[in-house]
Amino acid sequence: MLTILFDGVAYGMLLFVLACGLAITLGLMNFVNLAHGAFAMAGGYVTAILINRWGLPFLATLPFAFLVPAAIGLVLERTLYVRLYHRNHLDQVLFSIGLVFMAVAAVDWTMGSQQQFVTLPSWLKGRVDILGVQVGLYRSFIIVVCSVLVVALQLVLAKTRFGSRLRAAVDDPRVARGLGINVSAIFAITFAFGSGLAGLGGALGAEILGLDPTFPLKFMIYFLIVVTVGGTTSLTGPFLASILLGVADVAGKYYVPSFGAFVIYSLMIVVLVLRPQGLFARAR
Amino acid sequence: MSHASADSFVQSGIVARTLARRGRWRVPEILFWLAALASIWLLPDRHLILNEIAIIGLFAVSLDLILGYAGIVSLGHAAFFGLGAYTAGLIAKHFALDPVIGLVGAAATAAALGWVTSFLVLRGADLTRLMVTLGVALILAEVANQMAWLTGGADGLQGVIMPAILGRFEFDIFGTTAYVYSLVVTFVLFVIARRIVVSPFGLSLRAIRDNSLRARAVGIPVNARLIAVYTLSAAYAGVAGALLAQTTQFVSLDVIAFHRSADVLLVLVIGGTGYLYGGLVGAVVFKLLQDMLASITPQYWLFWIGLILIILVLADRDRLTARLTAAWRARATGPAGGAGPAGGPHATPASGER
Amino acid sequence: MHRRTLLALAAGLAAAGLAGTTPGARAQETFKIGLILPMTGASASTGRQIEAAVKLYIAQNGDTVAGRKVQLIVKDDTGVADVTKRLAQELIVNEKVGAVAGFGLTPLALSVAPLATQAKVPQVVMAAATATITEASPFIVRTSFTLPQATQPMAEWASANGMKKVVTLVTDYGPGIDAEKTFTATFTKAGGTVENLRVPLANPDFSPFLQKVADAKPDALFVFVPSGYGAQFMRQFTERGLDKSGIKLIGTGDVTDDDLLNGMGDAALGVVTSHHYSAVHDSAENKAFVAAFKKTAGFRPNFMGVGGYDGMHVIYEGLKKTNGAGGEALVNAIKGMAWTSVRGPVSIDPQTRDIIQNVYIRKVEKVDGELYNVEFATIPNVKDPVKAAKAN
């Protein structure tokens, strides 16, 4: 029972790291970036390559899994995304799907279509028994990393100067500009940061979710579910939604396996019909 | 299709004239359909892909009805397509009825599902609707998978043998009957859709799309209209699905899969929303591009499609569309009509903007 | 302007793309083979394996058979049944192909079956493994395997090796259900007890199912997941510590796919599977094949690749026998054909047109620092048990 809860929380946390970048671009910058999964995939591949070809230890690759997608995100934001902020959502969808297609084919071409693997250090393998509950070490690691991230993100957004500038830039770009805030720089940094987080999520998730060129398409739905169920006005919403969905999915598949595939979708529909703005969104 | 009773302002005359004018067929449209007709004789080797294009085109038209005219974004339109396909497949398999009856049956079941689920999409903004429709389709796909005794599950529905259309036209291996059949059905449904969108009903939908609060204020029954158009669109999608099932004589879970919903949205957005031809043009462009690229590079065609999509967006298709729409309108209006009645809904291609 | 541009683009495409294919007059001399495979999407790796193997076969055996030039036309079916059917139909009608081949997934193979019958074109199934496929058309020949064929020996081996209670965990679609049924029937007949679990096809996290397995405490877990998902499953199996709690992992060879096995790491060591091919199969033919395959493709061949390789073999040998007498003659020539494949001695069952082959029991071991399925027992000449049972 507690093991199921634990697995669910870990799965949810992983979903959150993967999706929170999307929550930022979609919620704060109002940009539908379906290519989010491509940045996650980039992170996963960076880790896989560094471990398998260069022999770096797992932990040492994680900063790169953040930085490389962040850099790619920054370049793309400056050159392409920036032209599309004022466009309607359908154009953004078309553009970002095009980007996903290109990423999928490009990765397939360079890395092959088969699954890639991330070799974990031995201290992250296996599981321990804590007070009768079987706890997987890698999943605990994910929970720790994600918790730290959540707290840090929340602090940055709520307490720092950058956070308040970002919020100002989002609420009213023109006024923010008038106040001397460099709006486009803030957007660029935020976008890069979101892409980096996705990359980190991809690196952490490769072990559990698998990693192949179709990753961005396969998991796009999950990211979107997390963000819509959680609401896009804050990060707490997507966070709680991730945990809820993770636990519901794992528990549903454990207790009612024949109904397992329905749980997450049904939950989403119920939530959205009852609370169209998302479960934890403030009323607008 | 008259809904005139609800729209007292129709009597004002200007609107009536505008609608009548908009209902008139223009030269490019006639040429488009003549070209489609001519393709039956001019391109005898390509009937199979043309058949697929006609079906996807109809499917995209059905999506345009809700997206382009009522502003409802859907990422789960395959639910209706798939239900229609399974209905038509099962009717043929178990009762061996005429394909036309299969079409009617598919339209009916899809419309019923559309009506039921329409209540779910009434609430919420774009993203919410996107995800609710997606959720409905995913659940339905899972249902189809679980009900293997009826649907054949992941192996697909076996043993569908399609009787001749109207007892006379057998489906042939060249796809000629299939293409003519799909083209005729698509054309008939298109004409009906075209009639609907220039009716007062269609006008009220656009009013809702542009500003639902104001639409409500002038007395348009917003929810009833949205439910009606959603149901209609579902029926159209069901027919498209039925056409696919009948012309390929096989139904598998693919008909209801996520990628089908995504593809049709892509097709429609490529062609442009809100003028009905977008779906058809998008289908022609997308399918032919895909077919050409995939025969050159079966492994990496996706890359080039992606590149083309990005270029299409960066070339600022919006402004281009707006300019063209203006030109189109001006020509249709003629010198007497001036700039058209104030507030005449511009064909803003997207509902996504807020 | 945009719409006009689009219309112009559409017209241009129509001119270029539609008129592009005209059946050539030389169609009589060249023998065209339509190879329809998932080259993009979730099953892309299947397509790549088969394509590489088919091209290797042509490179090794020349592109002229019985005086006719062989031309290969590769198409991407994107894993979708109606696209597969349309492509097959186009190939048959426009390109006048002499055979269609490939077919990565069961519904894709089944969608083309009526077409093969109608057009009298041989359909060589190189991958899809649901037992019923060859019954769908008398023109279907299969050179891969059927899941019951690979599963039954595993069930027999398990009960012979003292296992009493087994949990099966299969992916919830045609082949998975095939495997589950066969295993359960064979194993219970031998006196064991079986508990069944099914996992949805789109399932990123196996943890709830593995937890159920852990709770059931069986002697062994029998697993079938489609090629490609095996690695993920394997890692979660060890992560959960099930390997240490005394539950043996057994399955068909799909879970320890040669293509991916090496990347799974030591987690896979000791897993016992039954299958018809291993890249380390001990024969001169296989050694040459693996070396050549690695050289041209850059990765290890797996059972998909071998299905493609042998598929080409039956087409080539059939052509030699029939000298271009048409589809029906070609299928008849293939029936009963026997040869030494890289997987061992095989033959095509004249009744079912399925392949009769040895099934090997293998264990994952390290060979020269790489992981391989090392064969340690052979069950010779296994027929598909489902159809064999029907025949009796």
Short mmCIF file of N, CA and C in Angstrom, two decimals, chain C residues 4-121:
data_model
loop_
_atom_site.label_atom_id
_atom_site.label_comp_id
_atom_site.label_asym_id
_atom_site.label_seq_id
_atom_site.Cartn_x
_atom_site.Cartn_y
_atom_site.Cartn_z
N ARG C 4 -3.89 31.42 -52.47
CA ARG C 4 -3.55 31.18 -53.86
C ARG C 4 -2.23 30.41 -53.93
N THR C 5 -1.31 30.79 -53.01
CA THR C 5 -0.04 30.06 -52.98
C THR C 5 -0.32 28.59 -52.71
N LEU C 6 -1.20 28.35 -51.76
CA LEU C 6 -1.50 26.97 -51.41
C LEU C 6 -2.10 26.22 -52.58
N LEU C 7 -3.03 26.91 -53.25
CA LEU C 7 -3.68 26.26 -54.38
C LEU C 7 -2.66 25.95 -55.47
N ALA C 8 -1.76 26.92 -55.68
CA ALA C 8 -0.72 26.72 -56.69
C ALA C 8 0.17 25.56 -56.28
N LEU C 9 0.50 25.54 -54.99
CA LEU C 9 1.35 24.47 -54.47
C LEU C 9 0.65 23.13 -54.67
N ALA C 10 -0.66 23.13 -54.38
CA ALA C 10 -1.43 21.90 -54.53
C ALA C 10 -1.40 21.45 -55.98
N ALA C 11 -1.59 22.41 -56.88
CA ALA C 11 -1.61 22.07 -58.30
C ALA C 11 -0.25 21.53 -58.73
N GLY C 12 0.80 22.20 -58.26
CA GLY C 12 2.16 21.78 -58.60
C GLY C 12 2.44 20.37 -58.11
N LEU C 13 2.04 20.15 -56.88
CA LEU C 13 2.24 18.83 -56.30
C LEU C 13 1.47 17.79 -57.08
N ALA C 14 0.25 18.17 -57.43
CA ALA C 14 -0.59 17.24 -58.14
C ALA C 14 0.09 16.84 -59.44
N ALA C 15 0.63 17.85 -60.12
CA ALA C 15 1.30 17.58 -61.39
C ALA C 15 2.52 16.69 -61.17
N ALA C 16 3.34 17.08 -60.18
CA ALA C 16 4.60 16.37 -59.97
C ALA C 16 4.37 15.01 -59.32
N GLY C 17 3.56 15.02 -58.27
CA GLY C 17 3.42 13.83 -57.46
C GLY C 17 2.49 12.80 -58.07
N LEU C 18 1.39 13.28 -58.62
CA LEU C 18 0.39 12.34 -59.09
C LEU C 18 0.81 11.66 -60.39
N ALA C 19 1.37 12.48 -61.29
CA ALA C 19 1.69 11.92 -62.58
C ALA C 19 3.01 11.14 -62.54
N GLY C 20 3.66 11.17 -61.37
CA GLY C 20 5.00 10.61 -61.26
C GLY C 20 5.11 9.14 -61.61
N THR C 21 4.10 8.38 -61.31
CA THR C 21 4.26 6.95 -61.47
C THR C 21 3.45 6.42 -62.65
N THR C 22 4.15 6.00 -63.65
CA THR C 22 3.47 5.33 -64.74
C THR C 22 4.08 3.95 -64.86
N PRO C 23 3.25 2.93 -64.88
CA PRO C 23 3.80 1.58 -64.97
C PRO C 23 4.61 1.44 -66.24
N GLY C 24 5.86 1.09 -66.07
CA GLY C 24 6.75 1.02 -67.22
C GLY C 24 6.49 -0.23 -68.06
N ALA C 25 6.92 -0.17 -69.28
CA ALA C 25 6.72 -1.31 -70.17
C ALA C 25 7.65 -2.45 -69.78
N ARG C 26 8.71 -2.09 -68.99
CA ARG C 26 9.67 -3.12 -68.63
C ARG C 26 9.21 -3.93 -67.42
N ALA C 27 7.98 -3.64 -66.97
CA ALA C 27 7.46 -4.32 -65.80
C ALA C 27 7.56 -5.84 -65.95
N GLN C 28 7.52 -6.30 -67.20
CA GLN C 28 7.58 -7.74 -67.42
C GLN C 28 8.95 -8.31 -67.08
N GLU C 29 10.00 -7.54 -67.38
CA GLU C 29 11.33 -8.09 -67.15
C GLU C 29 11.77 -7.95 -65.69
N THR C 30 11.52 -6.76 -65.12
CA THR C 30 11.93 -6.59 -63.74
C THR C 30 10.90 -7.23 -62.80
N PHE C 31 11.43 -7.80 -61.74
CA PHE C 31 10.54 -8.32 -60.70
C PHE C 31 10.60 -7.33 -59.55
N LYS C 32 9.45 -6.68 -59.29
CA LYS C 32 9.45 -5.66 -58.24
C LYS C 32 8.93 -6.25 -56.94
N ILE C 33 9.58 -5.87 -55.86
CA ILE C 33 9.14 -6.31 -54.54
C ILE C 33 8.79 -5.06 -53.73
N GLY C 34 7.56 -4.99 -53.28
CA GLY C 34 7.15 -3.87 -52.45
C GLY C 34 7.42 -4.20 -50.99
N LEU C 35 8.29 -3.44 -50.37
CA LEU C 35 8.63 -3.69 -48.97
C LEU C 35 7.96 -2.62 -48.12
N ILE C 36 6.91 -3.02 -47.40
CA ILE C 36 6.12 -2.04 -46.63
C ILE C 36 6.41 -2.22 -45.15
N LEU C 37 7.00 -1.21 -44.56
CA LEU C 37 7.49 -1.33 -43.18
C LEU C 37 7.23 -0.07 -42.40
N PRO C 38 7.09 -0.20 -41.09
CA PRO C 38 7.06 1.03 -40.28
C PRO C 38 8.46 1.63 -40.19
N MET C 39 8.72 2.69 -40.93
CA MET C 39 10.05 3.31 -40.93
C MET C 39 10.10 4.52 -40.00
N THR C 40 8.92 5.03 -39.61
CA THR C 40 8.89 6.12 -38.64
C THR C 40 7.91 5.71 -37.55
N GLY C 41 7.93 6.42 -36.45
CA GLY C 41 6.99 6.13 -35.37
C GLY C 41 7.53 5.08 -34.41
N ALA C 42 6.63 4.59 -33.55
CA ALA C 42 7.05 3.77 -32.42
C ALA C 42 7.72 2.46 -32.85
N SER C 43 7.35 1.91 -34.00
CA SER C 43 7.93 0.63 -34.41
C SER C 43 9.04 0.80 -35.43
N ALA C 44 9.61 1.99 -35.51
CA ALA C 44 10.59 2.27 -36.55
C ALA C 44 11.76 1.29 -36.51
N SER C 45 12.17 0.86 -35.31
CA SER C 45 13.35 0.00 -35.25
C SER C 45 13.11 -1.33 -35.94
N THR C 46 11.86 -1.83 -35.89
CA THR C 46 11.51 -3.04 -36.63
C THR C 46 11.77 -2.84 -38.12
N GLY C 47 11.29 -1.70 -38.63
CA GLY C 47 11.46 -1.40 -40.04
C GLY C 47 12.92 -1.32 -40.44
N ARG C 48 13.71 -0.68 -39.60
CA ARG C 48 15.13 -0.51 -39.93
C ARG C 48 15.85 -1.85 -39.98
N GLN C 49 15.53 -2.72 -39.02
CA GLN C 49 16.16 -4.05 -39.00
C GLN C 49 15.86 -4.80 -40.29
N ILE C 50 14.57 -4.82 -40.64
CA ILE C 50 14.18 -5.62 -41.80
C ILE C 50 14.75 -5.03 -43.08
N GLU C 51 14.68 -3.71 -43.19
CA GLU C 51 15.20 -3.07 -44.40
C GLU C 51 16.68 -3.39 -44.57
N ALA C 52 17.42 -3.28 -43.46
CA ALA C 52 18.86 -3.54 -43.53
C ALA C 52 19.12 -4.98 -43.96
N ALA C 53 18.34 -5.91 -43.40
CA ALA C 53 18.57 -7.33 -43.72
C ALA C 53 18.22 -7.63 -45.17
N VAL C 54 17.10 -7.04 -45.64
CA VAL C 54 16.68 -7.28 -47.02
C VAL C 54 17.72 -6.73 -47.99
N LYS C 55 18.21 -5.54 -47.70
CA LYS C 55 19.21 -4.95 -48.59
C LYS C 55 20.51 -5.76 -48.56
N LEU C 56 20.82 -6.28 -47.38
CA LEU C 56 22.02 -7.12 -47.28
C LEU C 56 21.86 -8.36 -48.14
N TYR C 57 20.66 -8.96 -48.08
CA TYR C 57 20.44 -10.18 -48.87
C TYR C 57 20.63 -9.90 -50.36
N ILE C 58 20.06 -8.78 -50.79
CA ILE C 58 20.18 -8.44 -52.22
C ILE C 58 21.64 -8.17 -52.57
N ALA C 59 22.36 -7.49 -51.68
CA ALA C 59 23.77 -7.20 -51.95
C ALA C 59 24.58 -8.49 -52.05
N GLN C 60 24.23 -9.47 -51.21
CA GLN C 60 25.01 -10.71 -51.20
C GLN C 60 24.66 -11.63 -52.36
N ASN C 61 23.38 -11.60 -52.76
CA ASN C 61 22.93 -12.58 -53.76
C ASN C 61 22.69 -11.99 -55.14
N GLY C 62 23.03 -10.72 -55.29
CA GLY C 62 22.86 -10.09 -56.60
C GLY C 62 21.42 -9.66 -56.84
N ASP C 63 21.25 -8.71 -57.74
CA ASP C 63 19.89 -8.22 -57.96
C ASP C 63 19.29 -8.81 -59.24
N THR C 64 19.83 -9.93 -59.69
CA THR C 64 19.23 -10.60 -60.83
C THR C 64 18.93 -12.05 -60.44
N VAL C 65 17.70 -12.46 -60.60
CA VAL C 65 17.32 -13.82 -60.26
C VAL C 65 16.61 -14.43 -61.46
N ALA C 66 17.04 -15.59 -61.84
CA ALA C 66 16.43 -16.32 -62.96
C ALA C 66 16.25 -15.40 -64.17
N GLY C 67 17.27 -14.60 -64.41
CA GLY C 67 17.25 -13.74 -65.58
C GLY C 67 16.43 -12.48 -65.43
N ARG C 68 15.85 -12.27 -64.25
CA ARG C 68 15.05 -11.06 -64.08
C ARG C 68 15.70 -10.16 -63.05
N LYS C 69 15.62 -8.88 -63.32
CA LYS C 69 16.18 -7.91 -62.40
C LYS C 69 15.20 -7.72 -61.23
N VAL C 70 15.77 -7.70 -60.03
CA VAL C 70 14.91 -7.50 -58.86
C VAL C 70 14.99 -6.04 -58.44
N GLN C 71 13.83 -5.44 -58.30
CA GLN C 71 13.81 -4.04 -57.86
C GLN C 71 13.03 -3.94 -56.55
N LEU C 72 13.65 -3.31 -55.56
CA LEU C 72 13.02 -3.19 -54.25
C LEU C 72 12.41 -1.80 -54.10
N ILE C 73 11.14 -1.74 -53.69
CA ILE C 73 10.52 -0.43 -53.44
C ILE C 73 10.12 -0.37 -51.96
N VAL C 74 10.79 0.51 -51.23
CA VAL C 74 10.54 0.59 -49.79
C VAL C 74 9.51 1.68 -49.51
N LYS C 75 8.49 1.33 -48.72
CA LYS C 75 7.47 2.32 -48.36
C LYS C 75 7.32 2.38 -46.85
N ASP C 76 7.05 3.57 -46.34
CA ASP C 76 6.84 3.75 -44.90
C ASP C 76 5.34 3.70 -44.62
N ASP C 77 4.91 2.70 -43.85
CA ASP C 77 3.47 2.60 -43.54
C ASP C 77 3.10 3.37 -42.28
N THR C 78 4.06 4.01 -41.62
CA THR C 78 3.88 4.78 -40.39
C THR C 78 3.16 3.98 -39.29
N GLY C 79 3.10 2.67 -39.44
CA GLY C 79 2.45 1.85 -38.42
C GLY C 79 0.94 1.90 -38.44
N VAL C 80 0.36 2.42 -39.53
CA VAL C 80 -1.09 2.59 -39.59
C VAL C 80 -1.68 1.64 -40.63
N ALA C 81 -2.74 0.93 -40.25
CA ALA C 81 -3.27 -0.14 -41.10
C ALA C 81 -3.82 0.37 -42.43
N ASP C 82 -4.60 1.46 -42.41
CA ASP C 82 -5.21 1.87 -43.67
C ASP C 82 -4.17 2.40 -44.65
N VAL C 83 -3.11 3.01 -44.10
CA VAL C 83 -2.02 3.46 -44.97
C VAL C 83 -1.31 2.26 -45.59
N THR C 84 -1.08 1.24 -44.77
CA THR C 84 -0.43 0.02 -45.26
C THR C 84 -1.22 -0.56 -46.42
N LYS C 85 -2.52 -0.63 -46.23
CA LYS C 85 -3.36 -1.23 -47.27
C LYS C 85 -3.28 -0.39 -48.55
N ARG C 86 -3.36 0.94 -48.40
CA ARG C 86 -3.32 1.79 -49.58
C ARG C 86 -2.00 1.64 -50.32
N LEU C 87 -0.91 1.60 -49.55
CA LEU C 87 0.41 1.46 -50.18
C LEU C 87 0.52 0.14 -50.92
N ALA C 88 0.03 -0.93 -50.28
CA ALA C 88 0.10 -2.24 -50.91
C ALA C 88 -0.71 -2.24 -52.20
N GLN C 89 -1.88 -1.62 -52.12
CA GLN C 89 -2.76 -1.58 -53.28
C GLN C 89 -2.11 -0.78 -54.43
N GLU C 90 -1.50 0.34 -54.07
CA GLU C 90 -0.82 1.15 -55.09
C GLU C 90 0.32 0.38 -55.73
N LEU C 91 1.07 -0.33 -54.87
CA LEU C 91 2.21 -1.10 -55.39
C LEU C 91 1.72 -2.18 -56.34
N ILE C 92 0.62 -2.82 -55.98
CA ILE C 92 0.12 -3.91 -56.81
C ILE C 92 -0.46 -3.37 -58.12
N VAL C 93 -1.26 -2.31 -58.00
CA VAL C 93 -1.97 -1.79 -59.17
C VAL C 93 -1.04 -1.00 -60.09
N ASN C 94 -0.26 -0.10 -59.52
CA ASN C 94 0.55 0.79 -60.35
C ASN C 94 1.92 0.24 -60.67
N GLU C 95 2.57 -0.31 -59.66
CA GLU C 95 3.94 -0.78 -59.88
C GLU C 95 3.96 -2.22 -60.36
N LYS C 96 2.83 -2.88 -60.29
CA LYS C 96 2.74 -4.30 -60.68
C LYS C 96 3.78 -5.15 -59.96
N VAL C 97 3.88 -4.97 -58.66
CA VAL C 97 4.89 -5.72 -57.91
C VAL C 97 4.54 -7.21 -57.94
N GLY C 98 5.59 -8.02 -57.90
CA GLY C 98 5.40 -9.46 -57.92
C GLY C 98 5.15 -10.03 -56.53
N ALA C 99 5.53 -9.27 -55.51
CA ALA C 99 5.30 -9.71 -54.15
C ALA C 99 5.31 -8.49 -53.23
N VAL C 100 4.50 -8.55 -52.18
CA VAL C 100 4.60 -7.53 -51.14
C VAL C 100 5.20 -8.19 -49.91
N ALA C 101 6.01 -7.44 -49.19
CA ALA C 101 6.70 -8.04 -48.05
C ALA C 101 6.85 -7.01 -46.94
N GLY C 102 7.26 -7.48 -45.78
CA GLY C 102 7.46 -6.58 -44.64
C GLY C 102 6.45 -6.88 -43.54
N PHE C 103 5.65 -5.89 -43.19
CA PHE C 103 4.55 -6.00 -42.23
C PHE C 103 5.02 -6.19 -40.79
N GLY C 104 5.20 -5.07 -40.15
CA GLY C 104 5.76 -5.07 -38.80
C GLY C 104 4.77 -5.44 -37.70
N LEU C 105 3.50 -5.16 -37.91
CA LEU C 105 2.54 -5.38 -36.84
C LEU C 105 1.35 -6.17 -37.37
N THR C 106 0.67 -6.88 -36.48
CA THR C 106 -0.42 -7.75 -36.88
C THR C 106 -1.52 -7.07 -37.70
N PRO C 107 -2.09 -5.94 -37.22
CA PRO C 107 -3.17 -5.34 -38.01
C PRO C 107 -2.71 -4.91 -39.39
N LEU C 108 -1.45 -4.53 -39.51
CA LEU C 108 -0.93 -4.11 -40.81
C LEU C 108 -0.92 -5.28 -41.78
N ALA C 109 -0.50 -6.45 -41.28
CA ALA C 109 -0.47 -7.64 -42.13
C ALA C 109 -1.89 -8.05 -42.49
N LEU C 110 -2.80 -7.99 -41.52
CA LEU C 110 -4.17 -8.44 -41.77
C LEU C 110 -4.90 -7.53 -42.75
N SER C 111 -4.58 -6.23 -42.72
CA SER C 111 -5.30 -5.31 -43.60
C SER C 111 -5.00 -5.60 -45.07
N VAL C 112 -3.83 -6.16 -45.35
CA VAL C 112 -3.43 -6.39 -46.73
C VAL C 112 -3.89 -7.76 -47.23
N ALA C 113 -4.22 -8.66 -46.29
CA ALA C 113 -4.54 -10.05 -46.66
C ALA C 113 -5.61 -10.18 -47.76
N PRO C 114 -6.77 -9.49 -47.65
CA PRO C 114 -7.78 -9.66 -48.71
C PRO C 114 -7.25 -9.23 -50.07
N LEU C 115 -6.39 -8.22 -50.05
CA LEU C 115 -5.81 -7.69 -51.27
C LEU C 115 -4.92 -8.74 -51.93
N ALA C 116 -4.12 -9.42 -51.11
CA ALA C 116 -3.22 -10.45 -51.63
C ALA C 116 -4.04 -11.55 -52.31
N THR C 117 -5.15 -11.91 -51.66
CA THR C 117 -6.01 -12.94 -52.24
C THR C 117 -6.59 -12.48 -53.56
N GLN C 118 -7.13 -11.26 -53.55
CA GLN C 118 -7.81 -10.74 -54.72
C GLN C 118 -6.85 -10.60 -55.91
N ALA C 119 -5.65 -10.08 -55.63
CA ALA C 119 -4.71 -9.81 -56.72
C ALA C 119 -3.79 -10.98 -57.00
N LYS C 120 -3.91 -12.04 -56.19
CA LYS C 120 -3.04 -13.22 -56.33
C LYS C 120 -1.57 -12.83 -56.25
N VAL C 121 -1.24 -12.00 -55.27
CA VAL C 121 0.15 -11.58 -55.07
C VAL C 121 0.64 -12.15 -53.75
#
